[in-house]
PDB file of C-alpha atoms in Angstrom:
ATOM      1  CA  MET A   1    -130.158 -87.753 197.135  1.00  0.00           C
ATOM      2  CA  ARG A   2    -131.657 -84.435 197.435  1.00  0.00           C
ATOM      3  CA  ILE A   3    -129.907 -81.887 199.641  1.00  0.00           C
ATOM      4  CA  LEU A   4    -131.197 -78.614 201.082  1.00  0.00           C
ATOM      5  CA  VAL A   5    -129.033 -75.942 202.709  1.00  0.00           C
ATOM      6  CA  HIS A   6    -130.411 -73.731 205.545  1.00  0.00           C
ATOM      7  CA  GLN A   7    -128.781 -70.993 207.648  1.00  0.00           C
ATOM      8  CA  ALA A   8    -127.940 -72.443 211.044  1.00  0.00           C
ATOM      9  CA  ILE A   9    -129.781 -70.546 214.027  1.00  0.00           C
ATOM     10  CA  SER A  10    -129.056 -70.823 217.828  1.00  0.00           C
ATOM     11  CA  LYS A  11    -131.195 -74.013 217.994  1.00  0.00           C
ATOM     12  CA  ASP A  12    -128.683 -75.635 215.758  1.00  0.00           C
ATOM     13  CA  ILE A  13    -125.382 -74.725 217.673  1.00  0.00           C
ATOM     14  CA  PRO A  14    -125.405 -78.547 219.132  1.00  0.00           C
ATOM     15  CA  THR A  15    -125.616 -79.862 215.596  1.00  0.00           C
ATOM     16  CA  VAL A  16    -122.990 -77.603 214.138  1.00  0.00           C
ATOM     17  CA  SER A  17    -120.742 -78.483 217.042  1.00  0.00           C
ATOM     18  CA  ASP A  18    -121.430 -82.097 216.460  1.00  0.00           C
ATOM     19  CA  ILE A  19    -120.874 -82.452 212.860  1.00  0.00           C
ATOM     20  CA  LEU A  20    -117.634 -80.472 213.180  1.00  0.00           C
ATOM     21  CA  ASN A  21    -116.603 -82.731 216.027  1.00  0.00           C
ATOM     22  CA  GLU A  22    -117.390 -85.779 214.439  1.00  0.00           C
ATOM     23  CA  ALA A  23    -115.269 -84.737 211.345  1.00  0.00           C
ATOM     24  CA  ALA A  24    -112.337 -83.477 213.760  1.00  0.00           C
ATOM     25  CA  GLN A  25    -112.199 -86.787 215.486  1.00  0.00           C
ATOM     26  CA  TRP A  26    -112.097 -88.875 212.231  1.00  0.00           C
ATOM     27  CA  LEU A  27    -109.278 -86.449 211.099  1.00  0.00           C
ATOM     28  CA  GLU A  28    -107.456 -87.055 214.373  1.00  0.00           C
ATOM     29  CA  TYR A  29    -107.993 -90.896 213.846  1.00  0.00           C
ATOM     30  CA  GLN A  30    -106.369 -90.533 210.324  1.00  0.00           C
ATOM     31  CA  GLU A  31    -103.686 -88.698 211.915  1.00  0.00           C
ATOM     32  CA  MET A  32    -104.298 -85.376 210.089  1.00  0.00           C
ATOM     33  CA  PRO A  33    -105.643 -83.241 212.900  1.00  0.00           C
ATOM     34  CA  LEU A  34    -107.267 -80.060 211.859  1.00  0.00           C
ATOM     35  CA  TRP A  35    -109.527 -78.333 214.265  1.00  0.00           C
ATOM     36  CA  GLY A  36    -108.946 -78.059 218.032  1.00  0.00           C
ATOM     37  CA  GLU A  37    -111.569 -79.115 220.441  1.00  0.00           C
ATOM     38  CA  ASP A  38    -112.228 -75.288 221.551  1.00  0.00           C
ATOM     39  CA  GLU A  39    -112.962 -74.542 217.715  1.00  0.00           C
ATOM     40  CA  VAL A  40    -115.571 -77.131 217.304  1.00  0.00           C
ATOM     41  CA  SER A  41    -117.086 -77.024 220.815  1.00  0.00           C
ATOM     42  CA  LEU A  42    -120.544 -75.606 221.633  1.00  0.00           C
ATOM     43  CA  GLU A  43    -119.066 -72.411 222.787  1.00  0.00           C
ATOM     44  CA  GLY A  44    -116.452 -72.292 220.017  1.00  0.00           C
ATOM     45  CA  VAL A  45    -119.045 -72.493 217.274  1.00  0.00           C
ATOM     46  CA  ARG A  46    -121.879 -70.187 219.154  1.00  0.00           C
ATOM     47  CA  PRO A  47    -120.456 -66.807 218.010  1.00  0.00           C
ATOM     48  CA  ASP A  48    -120.337 -67.659 214.260  1.00  0.00           C
ATOM     49  CA  VAL A  49    -123.678 -69.409 214.305  1.00  0.00           C
ATOM     50  CA  GLU A  50    -125.274 -66.485 216.104  1.00  0.00           C
ATOM     51  CA  ALA A  51    -123.630 -64.130 213.461  1.00  0.00           C
ATOM     52  CA  GLY A  52    -125.216 -66.384 210.641  1.00  0.00           C
ATOM     53  CA  LEU A  53    -122.084 -67.646 209.332  1.00  0.00           C
ATOM     54  CA  PHE A  54    -122.892 -71.484 209.566  1.00  0.00           C
ATOM     55  CA  TYR A  55    -125.096 -73.247 206.967  1.00  0.00           C
ATOM     56  CA  LEU A  56    -126.568 -76.828 207.505  1.00  0.00           C
ATOM     57  CA  ALA A  57    -127.081 -79.458 204.720  1.00  0.00           C
ATOM     58  CA  PHE A  58    -130.130 -81.517 205.261  1.00  0.00           C
ATOM     59  CA  CYS A  59    -131.134 -84.962 203.378  1.00  0.00           C
ATOM     60  CA  ALA A  60    -134.624 -85.865 204.393  1.00  0.00           C
ATOM     61  CA  ASP A  61    -134.592 -83.498 207.389  1.00  0.00           C
ATOM     62  CA  VAL A  62    -131.676 -85.025 208.640  1.00  0.00           C
ATOM     63  CA  PRO A  63    -128.639 -82.762 209.083  1.00  0.00           C
ATOM     64  CA  VAL A  64    -125.760 -84.304 207.252  1.00  0.00           C
ATOM     65  CA  GLY A  65    -123.244 -81.481 206.722  1.00  0.00           C
ATOM     66  CA  VAL A  66    -122.047 -77.895 207.482  1.00  0.00           C
ATOM     67  CA  ILE A  67    -120.221 -74.952 205.938  1.00  0.00           C
ATOM     68  CA  LYS A  68    -119.004 -71.825 207.223  1.00  0.00           C
ATOM     69  CA  PHE A  69    -119.696 -68.828 204.475  1.00  0.00           C
ATOM     70  CA  GLN A  70    -118.228 -65.385 205.039  1.00  0.00           C
ATOM     71  CA  THR A  71    -118.147 -62.281 202.965  1.00  0.00           C
ATOM     72  CA  GLU A  72    -114.753 -61.195 204.488  1.00  0.00           C
ATOM     73  CA  ASP A  73    -111.735 -63.015 205.581  1.00  0.00           C
ATOM     74  CA  PRO A  74    -108.827 -60.661 206.458  1.00  0.00           C
ATOM     75  CA  LEU A  75    -106.701 -63.312 208.279  1.00  0.00           C
ATOM     76  CA  PHE A  76    -106.402 -65.685 205.154  1.00  0.00           C
ATOM     77  CA  TRP A  77    -107.190 -63.274 202.517  1.00  0.00           C
ATOM     78  CA  PRO A  78    -105.821 -59.765 203.551  1.00  0.00           C
ATOM     79  CA  ASP A  79    -104.716 -58.954 199.976  1.00  0.00           C
ATOM     80  CA  VAL A  80    -107.678 -59.054 197.977  1.00  0.00           C
ATOM     81  CA  PRO A  81    -110.077 -56.106 197.477  1.00  0.00           C
ATOM     82  CA  ASP A  82    -112.959 -55.764 199.766  1.00  0.00           C
ATOM     83  CA  GLY A  83    -116.364 -56.774 198.615  1.00  0.00           C
ATOM     84  CA  GLU A  84    -115.436 -58.876 195.651  1.00  0.00           C
ATOM     85  CA  SER A  85    -115.268 -62.283 197.429  1.00  0.00           C
ATOM     86  CA  ALA A  86    -117.159 -64.625 199.652  1.00  0.00           C
ATOM     87  CA  PHE A  87    -114.961 -67.308 201.542  1.00  0.00           C
ATOM     88  CA  ILE A  88    -115.936 -70.670 202.908  1.00  0.00           C
ATOM     89  CA  HIS A  89    -114.405 -72.592 205.762  1.00  0.00           C
ATOM     90  CA  ARG A  90    -115.131 -75.707 207.909  1.00  0.00           C
ATOM     91  CA  LEU A  91    -116.656 -77.631 205.350  1.00  0.00           C
ATOM     92  CA  ALA A  92    -117.644 -80.947 207.248  1.00  0.00           C
ATOM     93  CA  VAL A  93    -119.931 -84.018 206.470  1.00  0.00           C
ATOM     94  CA  ARG A  94    -121.025 -86.703 208.780  1.00  0.00           C
ATOM     95  CA  ARG A  95    -119.049 -89.822 207.986  1.00  0.00           C
ATOM     96  CA  ILE A  96    -122.129 -92.015 207.144  1.00  0.00           C
ATOM     97  CA  PHE A  97    -122.797 -89.593 204.136  1.00  0.00           C
ATOM     98  CA  ALA A  98    -119.123 -89.254 203.244  1.00  0.00           C
ATOM     99  CA  GLY A  99    -118.403 -89.695 199.461  1.00  0.00           C
ATOM    100  CA  GLY A 100    -118.744 -86.565 197.775  1.00  0.00           C
ATOM    101  CA  SER A 101    -122.628 -85.764 197.062  1.00  0.00           C
ATOM    102  CA  VAL A 102    -122.876 -83.778 200.298  1.00  0.00           C
ATOM    103  CA  SER A 103    -119.752 -81.790 199.984  1.00  0.00           C
ATOM    104  CA  THR A 104    -120.441 -81.406 196.403  1.00  0.00           C
ATOM    105  CA  ALA A 105    -124.038 -79.892 197.237  1.00  0.00           C
ATOM    106  CA  LEU A 106    -122.539 -77.667 199.846  1.00  0.00           C
ATOM    107  CA  LEU A 107    -119.927 -76.490 197.405  1.00  0.00           C
ATOM    108  CA  ASN A 108    -122.599 -75.869 194.680  1.00  0.00           C
ATOM    109  CA  TRP A 109    -124.620 -73.945 197.270  1.00  0.00           C
ATOM    110  CA  ALA A 110    -121.625 -71.611 198.146  1.00  0.00           C
ATOM    111  CA  VAL A 111    -121.100 -70.992 194.509  1.00  0.00           C
ATOM    112  CA  SER A 112    -124.908 -70.072 194.115  1.00  0.00           C
ATOM    113  CA  HIS A 113    -124.856 -67.878 197.145  1.00  0.00           C
ATOM    114  CA  ALA A 114    -121.884 -66.113 196.553  1.00  0.00           C
ATOM    115  CA  HIS A 115    -123.032 -65.480 192.875  1.00  0.00           C
ATOM    116  CA  ARG A 116    -126.508 -64.271 194.238  1.00  0.00           C
ATOM    117  CA  LEU A 117    -124.595 -61.585 196.520  1.00  0.00           C
ATOM    118  CA  GLY A 118    -122.830 -60.339 193.541  1.00  0.00           C
ATOM    119  CA  LYS A 119    -119.427 -61.465 194.343  1.00  0.00           C
ATOM    120  CA  HIS A 120    -116.414 -62.194 191.603  1.00  0.00           C
ATOM    121  CA  TYR A 121    -114.906 -65.005 193.681  1.00  0.00           C
ATOM    122  CA  LEU A 122    -115.577 -67.791 196.154  1.00  0.00           C
ATOM    123  CA  ARG A 123    -112.224 -68.282 197.914  1.00  0.00           C
ATOM    124  CA  LEU A 124    -110.963 -70.946 200.501  1.00  0.00           C
ATOM    125  CA  ASP A 125    -107.815 -72.064 202.108  1.00  0.00           C
ATOM    126  CA  CYS A 126    -106.601 -75.442 203.124  1.00  0.00           C
ATOM    127  CA  ALA A 127    -103.817 -77.214 204.796  1.00  0.00           C
ATOM    128  CA  ALA A 128    -101.021 -77.103 201.761  1.00  0.00           C
ATOM    129  CA  ASP A 129     -99.987 -80.454 202.965  1.00  0.00           C
ATOM    130  CA  ARG A 130    -103.452 -82.237 202.154  1.00  0.00           C
ATOM    131  CA  PRO A 131    -103.164 -83.584 198.652  1.00  0.00           C
ATOM    132  CA  ARG A 132    -106.437 -85.462 198.715  1.00  0.00           C
ATOM    133  CA  LEU A 133    -108.362 -82.441 200.182  1.00  0.00           C
ATOM    134  CA  ARG A 134    -106.788 -80.124 197.527  1.00  0.00           C
ATOM    135  CA  PHE A 135    -107.737 -82.528 194.687  1.00  0.00           C
ATOM    136  CA  VAL A 136    -111.390 -82.196 195.983  1.00  0.00           C
ATOM    137  CA  TYR A 137    -111.432 -78.630 195.523  1.00  0.00           C
ATOM    138  CA  GLU A 138    -109.632 -78.787 192.228  1.00  0.00           C
ATOM    139  CA  LYS A 139    -111.765 -81.408 190.814  1.00  0.00           C
ATOM    140  CA  PHE A 140    -114.806 -79.184 191.668  1.00  0.00           C
ATOM    141  CA  GLY A 141    -113.267 -76.231 189.815  1.00  0.00           C
ATOM    142  CA  PHE A 142    -111.371 -74.322 192.352  1.00  0.00           C
ATOM    143  CA  LEU A 143    -108.108 -72.909 190.810  1.00  0.00           C
ATOM    144  CA  HIS A 144    -105.071 -72.694 192.909  1.00  0.00           C
ATOM    145  CA  HIS A 145    -104.258 -69.026 193.841  1.00  0.00           C
ATOM    146  CA  SER A 146    -101.317 -68.885 196.029  1.00  0.00           C
ATOM    147  CA  TYR A 147     -99.649 -70.292 199.329  1.00  0.00           C
ATOM    148  CA  ARG A 148     -99.714 -68.427 202.583  1.00  0.00           C
ATOM    149  CA  GLN A 149     -98.078 -68.708 205.890  1.00  0.00           C
ATOM    150  CA  VAL A 150    -100.797 -67.646 208.760  1.00  0.00           C
ATOM    151  CA  GLY A 151     -99.361 -68.127 212.124  1.00  0.00           C
ATOM    152  CA  PRO A 152     -98.440 -71.799 212.315  1.00  0.00           C
ATOM    153  CA  PHE A 153    -100.589 -72.736 209.354  1.00  0.00           C
ATOM    154  CA  PHE A 154     -99.153 -72.922 205.902  1.00  0.00           C
ATOM    155  CA  VAL A 155    -102.157 -73.109 203.556  1.00  0.00           C
ATOM    156  CA  ALA A 156    -102.958 -73.205 199.853  1.00  0.00           C
ATOM    157  CA  ARG A 157    -105.430 -70.614 198.853  1.00  0.00           C
ATOM    158  CA  TYR A 158    -107.943 -71.516 196.153  1.00  0.00           C
ATOM    159  CA  GLU A 159    -110.510 -69.414 194.230  1.00  0.00           C
ATOM    160  CA  TYR A 160    -113.568 -70.182 192.095  1.00  0.00           C
ATOM    161  CA  VAL A 161    -114.136 -67.639 189.492  1.00  0.00           C
ATOM    162  CA  LEU A 162    -117.842 -66.435 189.478  1.00  0.00           C
ATOM    163  CA  LEU A 163    -118.081 -63.143 187.664  1.00  0.00           C
ATOM    164  CA  ALA A 164    -115.279 -61.746 185.392  1.00  0.00           C
ATOM    165  CA  ASP A 165    -113.918 -58.594 186.390  1.00  0.00           C
ATOM    166  CA  ALA A 166    -115.599 -55.415 184.751  1.00  0.00           C
TER     167      ALA A 166
END
């Protein structure tokens, strides 16, 4: 299955919202709620899509997944030097395409994109109490960095080394 990743634009706001909503509803059904309705609504994703932070994965011109890619994350990573990292959030895949290849393609794209930007690390955070999700990232090659309490969220922070420090 060939997957292409493109930056989401304003016309893609409904698609980004729909994919995130589908994932959020599935997680809710699994009794593992993650994102609130306000975070995945059209108005909730609009600012980040319009800022160029969301990217869509396509398989045969069908949108199958989404990822948010940032070059700063002061909320979850205030303790890392500016400019050395890229950060990912909100990785979501349509249920019909669940199983690894879409999420792996999105992670590979994020690694490549961060590397092209000259970053030393690709970083992410996830709920510390989600061992299956953490295993996905660890299996891909992310290394556990630390835990952090951010408001009501206790997260495990991970990093993927792109470039050795000079």
